[in-house]
mmCIF file of C-alpha atoms and ligand atoms in Angstrom:
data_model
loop_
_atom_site.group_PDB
_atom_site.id
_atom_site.type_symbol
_atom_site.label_atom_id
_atom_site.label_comp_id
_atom_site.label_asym_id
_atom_site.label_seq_id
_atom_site.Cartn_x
_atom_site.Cartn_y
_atom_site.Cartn_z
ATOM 1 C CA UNK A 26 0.000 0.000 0.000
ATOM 2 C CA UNK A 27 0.840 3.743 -0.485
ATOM 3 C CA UNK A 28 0.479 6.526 1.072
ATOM 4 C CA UNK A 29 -1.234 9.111 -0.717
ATOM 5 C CA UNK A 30 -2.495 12.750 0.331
ATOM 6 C CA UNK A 31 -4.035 11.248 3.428
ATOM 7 C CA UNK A 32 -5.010 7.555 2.631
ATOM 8 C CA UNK A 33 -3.509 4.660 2.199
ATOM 9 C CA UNK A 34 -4.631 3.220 -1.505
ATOM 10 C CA UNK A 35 -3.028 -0.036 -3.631
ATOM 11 C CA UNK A 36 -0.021 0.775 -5.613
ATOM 12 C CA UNK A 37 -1.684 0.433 -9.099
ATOM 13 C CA UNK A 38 -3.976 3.338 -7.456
ATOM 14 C CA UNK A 39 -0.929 5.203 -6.480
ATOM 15 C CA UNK A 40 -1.511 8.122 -8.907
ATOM 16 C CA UNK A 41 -0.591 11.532 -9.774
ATOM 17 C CA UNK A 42 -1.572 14.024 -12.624
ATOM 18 C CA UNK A 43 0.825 14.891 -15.230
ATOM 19 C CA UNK A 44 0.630 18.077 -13.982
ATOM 20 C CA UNK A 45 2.205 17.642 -10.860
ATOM 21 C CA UNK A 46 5.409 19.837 -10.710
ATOM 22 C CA UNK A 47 7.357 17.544 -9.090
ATOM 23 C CA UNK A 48 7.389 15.768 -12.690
ATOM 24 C CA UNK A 49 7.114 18.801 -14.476
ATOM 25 C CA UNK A 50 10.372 20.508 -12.630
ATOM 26 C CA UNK A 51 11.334 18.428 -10.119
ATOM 27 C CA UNK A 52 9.839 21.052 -7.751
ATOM 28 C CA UNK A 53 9.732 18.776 -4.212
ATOM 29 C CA UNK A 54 11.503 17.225 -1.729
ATOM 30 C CA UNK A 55 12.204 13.718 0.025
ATOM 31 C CA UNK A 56 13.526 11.496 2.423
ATOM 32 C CA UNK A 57 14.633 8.184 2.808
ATOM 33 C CA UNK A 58 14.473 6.172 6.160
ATOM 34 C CA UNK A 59 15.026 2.670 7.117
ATOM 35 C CA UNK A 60 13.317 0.745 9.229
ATOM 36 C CA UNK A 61 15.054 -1.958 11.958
ATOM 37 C CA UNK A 62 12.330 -4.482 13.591
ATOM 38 C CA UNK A 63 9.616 -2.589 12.739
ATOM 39 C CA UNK A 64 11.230 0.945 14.304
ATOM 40 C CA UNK A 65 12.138 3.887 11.863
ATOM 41 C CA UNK A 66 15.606 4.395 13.085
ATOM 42 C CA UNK A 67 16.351 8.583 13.789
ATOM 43 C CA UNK A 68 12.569 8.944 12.591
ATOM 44 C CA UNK A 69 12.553 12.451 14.415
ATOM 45 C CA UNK A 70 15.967 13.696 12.424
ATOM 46 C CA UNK A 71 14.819 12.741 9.045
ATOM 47 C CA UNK A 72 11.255 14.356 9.663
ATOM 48 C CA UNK A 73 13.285 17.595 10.821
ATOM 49 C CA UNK A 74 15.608 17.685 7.791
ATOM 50 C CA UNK A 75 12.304 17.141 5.761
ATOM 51 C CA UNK A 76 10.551 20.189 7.005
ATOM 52 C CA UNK A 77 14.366 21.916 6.734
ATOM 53 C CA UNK A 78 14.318 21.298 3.080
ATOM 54 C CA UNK A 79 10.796 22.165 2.618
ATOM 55 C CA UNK A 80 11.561 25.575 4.455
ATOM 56 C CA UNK A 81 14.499 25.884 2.345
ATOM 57 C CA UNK A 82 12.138 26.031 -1.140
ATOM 58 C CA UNK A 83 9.240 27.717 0.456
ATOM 59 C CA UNK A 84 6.941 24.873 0.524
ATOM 60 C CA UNK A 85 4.681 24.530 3.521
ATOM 61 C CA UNK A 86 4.881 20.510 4.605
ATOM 62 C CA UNK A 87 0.625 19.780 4.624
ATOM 63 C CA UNK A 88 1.013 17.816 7.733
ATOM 64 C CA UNK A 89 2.426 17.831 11.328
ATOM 65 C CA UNK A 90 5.573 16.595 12.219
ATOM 66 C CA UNK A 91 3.575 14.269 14.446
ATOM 67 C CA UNK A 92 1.025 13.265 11.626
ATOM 68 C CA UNK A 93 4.081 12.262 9.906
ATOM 69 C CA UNK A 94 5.192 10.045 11.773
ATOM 70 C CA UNK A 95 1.841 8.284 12.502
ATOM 71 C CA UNK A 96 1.297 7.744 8.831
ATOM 72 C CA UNK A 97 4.941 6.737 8.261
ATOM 73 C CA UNK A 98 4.062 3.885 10.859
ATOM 74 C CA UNK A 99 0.636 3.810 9.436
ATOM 75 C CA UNK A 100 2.291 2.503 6.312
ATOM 76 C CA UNK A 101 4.802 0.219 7.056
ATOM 77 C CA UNK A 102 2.521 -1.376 9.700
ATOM 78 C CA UNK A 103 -0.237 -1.878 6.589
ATOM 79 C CA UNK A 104 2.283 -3.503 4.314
ATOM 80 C CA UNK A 105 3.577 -5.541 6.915
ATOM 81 C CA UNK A 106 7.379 -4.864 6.684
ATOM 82 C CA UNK A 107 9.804 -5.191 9.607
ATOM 83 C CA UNK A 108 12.541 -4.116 7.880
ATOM 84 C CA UNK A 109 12.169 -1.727 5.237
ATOM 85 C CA UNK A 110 13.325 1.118 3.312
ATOM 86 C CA UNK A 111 10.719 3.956 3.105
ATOM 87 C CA UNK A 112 10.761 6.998 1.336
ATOM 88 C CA UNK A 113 8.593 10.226 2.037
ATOM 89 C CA UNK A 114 7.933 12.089 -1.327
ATOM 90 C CA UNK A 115 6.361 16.195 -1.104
ATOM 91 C CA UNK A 116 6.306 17.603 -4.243
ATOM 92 C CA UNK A 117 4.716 21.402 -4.759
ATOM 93 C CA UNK A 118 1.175 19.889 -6.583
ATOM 94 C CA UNK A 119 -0.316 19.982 -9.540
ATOM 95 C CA UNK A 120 -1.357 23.136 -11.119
ATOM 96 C CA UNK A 121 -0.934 24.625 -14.499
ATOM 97 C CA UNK A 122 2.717 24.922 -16.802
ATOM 98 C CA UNK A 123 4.561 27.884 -15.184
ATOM 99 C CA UNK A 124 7.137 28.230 -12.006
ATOM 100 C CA UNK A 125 5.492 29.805 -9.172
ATOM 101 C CA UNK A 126 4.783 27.575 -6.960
ATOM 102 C CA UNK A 127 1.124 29.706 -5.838
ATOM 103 C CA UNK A 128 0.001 27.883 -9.229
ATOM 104 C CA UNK A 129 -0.516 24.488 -7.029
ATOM 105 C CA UNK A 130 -2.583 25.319 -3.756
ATOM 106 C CA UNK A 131 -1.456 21.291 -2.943
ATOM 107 C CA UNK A 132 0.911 19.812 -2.473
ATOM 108 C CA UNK A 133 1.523 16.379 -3.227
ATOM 109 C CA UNK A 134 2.405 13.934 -0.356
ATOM 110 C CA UNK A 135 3.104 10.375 -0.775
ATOM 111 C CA UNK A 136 4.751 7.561 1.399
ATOM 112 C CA UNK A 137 5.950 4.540 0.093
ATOM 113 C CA UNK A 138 7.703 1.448 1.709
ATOM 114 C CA UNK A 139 9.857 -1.369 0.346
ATOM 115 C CA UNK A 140 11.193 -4.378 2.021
ATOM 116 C CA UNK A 141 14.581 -4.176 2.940
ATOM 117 C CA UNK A 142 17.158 -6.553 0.928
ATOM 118 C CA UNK A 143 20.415 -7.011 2.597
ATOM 119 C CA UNK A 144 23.443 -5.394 -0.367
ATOM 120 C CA UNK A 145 25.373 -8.365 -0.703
ATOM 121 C CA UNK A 146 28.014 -9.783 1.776
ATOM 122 C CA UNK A 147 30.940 -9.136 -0.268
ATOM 123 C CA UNK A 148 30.629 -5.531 -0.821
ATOM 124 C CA UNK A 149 30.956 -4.916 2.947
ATOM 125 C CA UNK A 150 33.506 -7.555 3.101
ATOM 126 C CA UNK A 151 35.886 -6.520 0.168
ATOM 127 C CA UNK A 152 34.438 -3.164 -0.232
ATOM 128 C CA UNK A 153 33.257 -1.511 -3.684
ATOM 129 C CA UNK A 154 34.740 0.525 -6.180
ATOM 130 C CA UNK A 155 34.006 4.437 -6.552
ATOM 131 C CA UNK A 156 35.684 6.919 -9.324
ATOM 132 C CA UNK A 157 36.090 10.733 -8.608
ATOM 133 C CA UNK A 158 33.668 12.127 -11.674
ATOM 134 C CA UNK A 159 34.134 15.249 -13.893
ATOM 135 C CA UNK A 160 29.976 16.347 -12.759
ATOM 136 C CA UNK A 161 30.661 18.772 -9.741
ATOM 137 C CA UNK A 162 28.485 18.891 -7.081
ATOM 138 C CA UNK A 163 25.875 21.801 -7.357
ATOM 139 C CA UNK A 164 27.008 25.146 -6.559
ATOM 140 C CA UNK A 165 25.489 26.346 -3.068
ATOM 141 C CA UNK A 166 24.189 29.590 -4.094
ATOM 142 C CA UNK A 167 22.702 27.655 -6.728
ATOM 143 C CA UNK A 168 20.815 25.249 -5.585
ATOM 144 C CA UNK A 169 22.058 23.965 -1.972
ATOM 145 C CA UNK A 170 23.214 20.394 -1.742
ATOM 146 C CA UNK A 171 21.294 21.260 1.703
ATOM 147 C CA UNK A 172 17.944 20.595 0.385
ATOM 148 C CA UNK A 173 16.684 16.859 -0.306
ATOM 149 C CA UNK A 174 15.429 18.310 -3.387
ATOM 150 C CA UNK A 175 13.357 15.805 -6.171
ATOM 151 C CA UNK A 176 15.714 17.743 -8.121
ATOM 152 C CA UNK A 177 18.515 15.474 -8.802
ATOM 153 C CA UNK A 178 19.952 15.401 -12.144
ATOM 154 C CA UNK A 179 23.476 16.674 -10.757
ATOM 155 C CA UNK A 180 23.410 13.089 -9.227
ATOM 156 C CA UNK A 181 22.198 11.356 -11.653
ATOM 157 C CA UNK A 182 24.517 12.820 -14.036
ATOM 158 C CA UNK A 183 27.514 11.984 -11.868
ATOM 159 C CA UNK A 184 25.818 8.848 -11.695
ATOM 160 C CA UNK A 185 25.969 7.921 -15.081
ATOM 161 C CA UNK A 186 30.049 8.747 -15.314
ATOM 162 C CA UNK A 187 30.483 6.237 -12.410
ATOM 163 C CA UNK A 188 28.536 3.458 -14.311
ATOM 164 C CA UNK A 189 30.745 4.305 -17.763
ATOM 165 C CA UNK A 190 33.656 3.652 -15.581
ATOM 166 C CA UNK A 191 32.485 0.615 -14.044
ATOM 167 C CA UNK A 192 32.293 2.253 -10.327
ATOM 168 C CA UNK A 193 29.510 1.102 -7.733
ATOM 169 C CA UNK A 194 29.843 5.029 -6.555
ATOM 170 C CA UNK A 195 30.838 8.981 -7.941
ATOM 171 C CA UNK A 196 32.487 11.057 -5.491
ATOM 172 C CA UNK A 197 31.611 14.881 -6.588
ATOM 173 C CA UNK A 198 33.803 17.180 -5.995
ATOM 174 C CA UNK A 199 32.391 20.850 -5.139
ATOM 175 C CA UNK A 200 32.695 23.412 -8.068
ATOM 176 C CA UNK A 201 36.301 24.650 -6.342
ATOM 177 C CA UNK A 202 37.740 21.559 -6.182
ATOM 178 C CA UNK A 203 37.009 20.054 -3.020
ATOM 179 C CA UNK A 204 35.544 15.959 -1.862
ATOM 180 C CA UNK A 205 31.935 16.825 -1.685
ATOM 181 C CA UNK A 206 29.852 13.590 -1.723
ATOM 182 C CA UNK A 207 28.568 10.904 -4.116
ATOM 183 C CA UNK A 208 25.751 10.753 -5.734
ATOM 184 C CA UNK A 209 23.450 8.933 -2.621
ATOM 185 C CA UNK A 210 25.976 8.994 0.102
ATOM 186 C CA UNK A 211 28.566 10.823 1.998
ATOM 187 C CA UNK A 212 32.259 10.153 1.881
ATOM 188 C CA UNK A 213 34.800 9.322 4.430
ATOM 189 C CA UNK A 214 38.521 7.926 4.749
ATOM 190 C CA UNK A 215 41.279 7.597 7.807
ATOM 191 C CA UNK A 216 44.154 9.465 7.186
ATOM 192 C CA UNK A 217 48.100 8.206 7.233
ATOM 193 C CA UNK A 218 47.531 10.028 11.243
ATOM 194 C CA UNK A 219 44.645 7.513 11.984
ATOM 195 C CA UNK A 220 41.975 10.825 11.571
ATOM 196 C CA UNK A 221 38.407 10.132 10.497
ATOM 197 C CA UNK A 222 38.079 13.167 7.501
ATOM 198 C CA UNK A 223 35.030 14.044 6.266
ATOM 199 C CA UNK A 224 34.288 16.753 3.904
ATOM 200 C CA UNK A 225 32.560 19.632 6.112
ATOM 201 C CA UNK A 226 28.915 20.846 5.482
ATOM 202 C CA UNK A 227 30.633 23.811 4.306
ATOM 203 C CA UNK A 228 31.630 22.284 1.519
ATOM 204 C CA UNK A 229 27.969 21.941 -0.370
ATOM 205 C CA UNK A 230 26.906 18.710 0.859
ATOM 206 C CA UNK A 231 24.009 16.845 2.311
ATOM 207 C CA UNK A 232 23.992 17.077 5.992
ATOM 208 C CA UNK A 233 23.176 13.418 5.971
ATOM 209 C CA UNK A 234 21.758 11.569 9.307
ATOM 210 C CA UNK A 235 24.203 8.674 9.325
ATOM 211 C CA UNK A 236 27.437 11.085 8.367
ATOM 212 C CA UNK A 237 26.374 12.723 11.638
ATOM 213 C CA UNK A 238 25.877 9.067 14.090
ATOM 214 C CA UNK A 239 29.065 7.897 12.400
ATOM 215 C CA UNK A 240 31.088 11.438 14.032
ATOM 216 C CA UNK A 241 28.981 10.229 17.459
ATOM 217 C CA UNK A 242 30.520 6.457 17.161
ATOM 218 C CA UNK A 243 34.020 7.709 16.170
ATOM 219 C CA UNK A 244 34.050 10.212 19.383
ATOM 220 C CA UNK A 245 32.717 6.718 21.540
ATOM 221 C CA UNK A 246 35.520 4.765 19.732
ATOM 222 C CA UNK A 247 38.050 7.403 20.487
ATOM 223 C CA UNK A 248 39.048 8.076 16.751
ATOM 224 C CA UNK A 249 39.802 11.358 16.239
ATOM 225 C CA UNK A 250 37.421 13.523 13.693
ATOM 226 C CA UNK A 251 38.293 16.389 10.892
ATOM 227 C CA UNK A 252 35.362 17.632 9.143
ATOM 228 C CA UNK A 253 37.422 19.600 6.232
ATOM 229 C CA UNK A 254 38.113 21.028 2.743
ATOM 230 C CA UNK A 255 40.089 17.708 1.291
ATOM 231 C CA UNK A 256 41.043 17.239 -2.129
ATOM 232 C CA UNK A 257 41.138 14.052 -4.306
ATOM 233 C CA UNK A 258 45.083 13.258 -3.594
ATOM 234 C CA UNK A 259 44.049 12.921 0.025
ATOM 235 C CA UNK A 260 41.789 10.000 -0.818
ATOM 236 C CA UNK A 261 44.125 8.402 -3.446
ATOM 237 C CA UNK A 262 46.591 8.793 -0.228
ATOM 238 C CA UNK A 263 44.120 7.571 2.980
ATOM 239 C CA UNK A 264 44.332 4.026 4.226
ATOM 240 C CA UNK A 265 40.756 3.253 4.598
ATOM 241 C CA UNK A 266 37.506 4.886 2.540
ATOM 242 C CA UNK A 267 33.934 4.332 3.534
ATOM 243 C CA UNK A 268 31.002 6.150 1.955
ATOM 244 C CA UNK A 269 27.918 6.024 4.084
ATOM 245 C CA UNK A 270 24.156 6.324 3.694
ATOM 246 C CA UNK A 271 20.855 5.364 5.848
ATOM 247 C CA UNK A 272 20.124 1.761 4.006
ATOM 248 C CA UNK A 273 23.867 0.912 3.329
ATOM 249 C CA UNK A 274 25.104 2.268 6.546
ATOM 250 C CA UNK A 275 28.653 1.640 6.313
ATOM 251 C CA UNK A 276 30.759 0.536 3.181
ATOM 252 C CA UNK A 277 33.589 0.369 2.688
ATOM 253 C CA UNK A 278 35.579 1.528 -0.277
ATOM 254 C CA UNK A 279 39.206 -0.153 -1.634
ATOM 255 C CA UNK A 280 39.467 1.025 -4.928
ATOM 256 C CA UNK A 281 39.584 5.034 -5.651
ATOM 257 C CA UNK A 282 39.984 5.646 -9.261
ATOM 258 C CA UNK A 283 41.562 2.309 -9.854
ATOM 259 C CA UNK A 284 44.067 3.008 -7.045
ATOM 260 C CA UNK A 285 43.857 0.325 -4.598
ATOM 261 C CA UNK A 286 42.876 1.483 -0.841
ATOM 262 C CA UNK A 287 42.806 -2.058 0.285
ATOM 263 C CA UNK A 288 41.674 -5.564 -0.284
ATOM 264 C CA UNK A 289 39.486 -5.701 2.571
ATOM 265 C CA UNK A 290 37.494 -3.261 4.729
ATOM 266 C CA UNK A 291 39.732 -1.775 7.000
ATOM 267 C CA UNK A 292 40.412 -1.905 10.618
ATOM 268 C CA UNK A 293 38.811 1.646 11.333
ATOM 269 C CA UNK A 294 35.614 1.028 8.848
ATOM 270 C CA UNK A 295 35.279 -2.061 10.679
ATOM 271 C CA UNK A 296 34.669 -0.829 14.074
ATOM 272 C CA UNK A 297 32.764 2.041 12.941
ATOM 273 C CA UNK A 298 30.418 -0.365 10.975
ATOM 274 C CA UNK A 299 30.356 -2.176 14.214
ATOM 275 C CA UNK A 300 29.590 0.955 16.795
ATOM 276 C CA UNK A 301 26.781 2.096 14.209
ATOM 277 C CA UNK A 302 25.290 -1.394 14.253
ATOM 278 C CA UNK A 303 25.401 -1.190 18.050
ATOM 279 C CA UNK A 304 23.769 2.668 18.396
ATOM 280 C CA UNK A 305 20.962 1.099 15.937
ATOM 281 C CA UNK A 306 20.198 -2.066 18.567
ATOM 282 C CA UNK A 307 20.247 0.933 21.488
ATOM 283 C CA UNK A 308 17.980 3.408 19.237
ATOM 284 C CA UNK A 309 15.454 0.494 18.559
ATOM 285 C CA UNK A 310 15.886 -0.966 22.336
ATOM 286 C CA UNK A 311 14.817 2.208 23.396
ATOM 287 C CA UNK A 312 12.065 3.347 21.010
ATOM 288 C CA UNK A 313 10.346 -0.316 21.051
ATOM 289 C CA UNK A 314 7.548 -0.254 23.614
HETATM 290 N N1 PMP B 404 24.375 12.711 0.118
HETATM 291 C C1 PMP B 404 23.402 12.604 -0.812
HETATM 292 C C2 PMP B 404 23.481 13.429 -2.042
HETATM 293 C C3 PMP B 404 22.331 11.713 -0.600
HETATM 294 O O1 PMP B 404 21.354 11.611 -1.515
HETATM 295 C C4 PMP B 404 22.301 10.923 0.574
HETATM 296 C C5 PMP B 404 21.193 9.934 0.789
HETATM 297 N N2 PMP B 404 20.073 10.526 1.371
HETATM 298 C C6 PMP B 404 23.339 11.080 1.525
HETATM 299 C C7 PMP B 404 24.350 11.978 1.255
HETATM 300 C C8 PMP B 404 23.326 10.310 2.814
HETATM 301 O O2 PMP B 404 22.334 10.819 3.676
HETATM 302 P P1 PMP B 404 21.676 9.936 4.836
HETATM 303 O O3 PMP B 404 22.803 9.448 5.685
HETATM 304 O O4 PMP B 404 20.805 10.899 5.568
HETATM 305 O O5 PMP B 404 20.948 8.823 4.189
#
């Protein structure tokens, strides 16, 4: 089942006009959460960086953050999935052709979930490959990497240049140079010192949930942090790379451009994978009733 508006309806009922403007300029936002034994891990983080995003483009969210939530649950609980990937999908309506967004009184909110399919065991065990692409990351003043935006050629673009070289990932770099992110995750590596470095929000990147748990499990593990400006030499020259999102969590990375990082996941990734498994167990312990 979906959620659409404000029911839940079967997915071959699951429709919008043509006239949406999320299709027609990819005028919208989103989320994506994951869901651990039936419990939306950092529900109330995503649901903030929602209405964040939503400020950020001037669209007023047509529900609570409460009501969110409820139908969030709502909707997994209706399509029976324990562990799940769900996505929350506003878009600015349908109205008639033409940009301002007071043409759509609506706007368009949908919820959908999907069961959760481990990636496989290798990838976290050998890590994947990921290739620094020519597609820079959108310029801030531009259009903010801040905002979940349904706008996401940039990515997709980048996206396609890591598939024509074969890569599982694209790391962007920001317009001056710098590591910003790939295309669905963020991007870190442990320096020659043992540092965990992580481009800084600064940069133009998403100010994703799980970049910001993995800083809280590195402080727990005692590794020390450096959110930065880093160029692509300092990944070519780290001894571990991880890129991180909320369904993959933690993966690792051993081959940068065709320059080998490793031929396993390294020490570091490993016990950060580990302390983020751990903080999901506690989160769920403690929002299970
Ligand atoms: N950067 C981009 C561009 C993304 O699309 C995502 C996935 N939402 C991330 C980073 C990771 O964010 P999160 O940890 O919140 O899933």
């Amino acid at each position: 089942m979906i959620y659409l508006n404000n029911k839940l309806v079967p997915k071959n009922k699951a429709l919008i006009s043509v006239f949406d403007h999320g299709f027609l300029y990819g005028d919208g936002i989103y989320e994506t959460l994951r869901v651990y034994k039936g419990i939306i891990f950092k529900l109330e983080e995503h649901v903030d960086r929602l209405f964040r995003s939503a400020e950020m483009i001037g669209l007023t969210v047509p529900k609570s953050s409460r009501d969110i939530k409820k139908a969030v649950y709502k909707t997994i609980a209706s399509n029976r999935q324990n562990e799940a990937v769900v996505r929350i999908t506003i878009s600015r309506g349908t109205g008639p052709l033409g940009l301002d967004p007071a043409l759509c009184p609506k706007p368009t909110f949908v919820i959908m979930s999907n069961q959760f399919y481990n990636y496989p065991s290798e990838y976290y065990a050998k890590g994947v490959n990921v290739s620094v692409v020519n597609t820079r990351r959108n310029y801030g003043p531009a259009l903010d990497p801040r905002i979940k935006s349904l706008n996401f050629l940039n990515n997709v673009l980048a996206k396609i240049e890591a598939k024509e070289s074969s890569s599982y990932e694209a790391v962007m770099m920001n317009y001056q140079g710098y590591l910003a992110e790939g295309t669905v995750s963020n991007l870190f590596f442990i320096n020659s010192k043992g540092v965990l470095c992580t481009p800084a929000l600064k940069v133009g990147i998403l100010d994703g949930i799980t970049r910001g748990v993995i800083l809280d499990a590195a402080e727990e593990l005692k590794i020390k942090t450096k959110e930065g400006y880093f160029r692509r030499k300092d990944i070519y020259n780290a001894t571990e790379v991880f890129i991180t999102n909320t369904s993959m969590e933690v993966m690792p990375v051993t081959l940068v451009d065709n320059i080998r990082i490793g031929r396993k996941a390294g020490t570091h990734t490993g016990l950060i994978g580990l302390k983020y498994k751990e903080k999901v167990l506690h989160y769920i312990e403690a929002n299970s009733q």
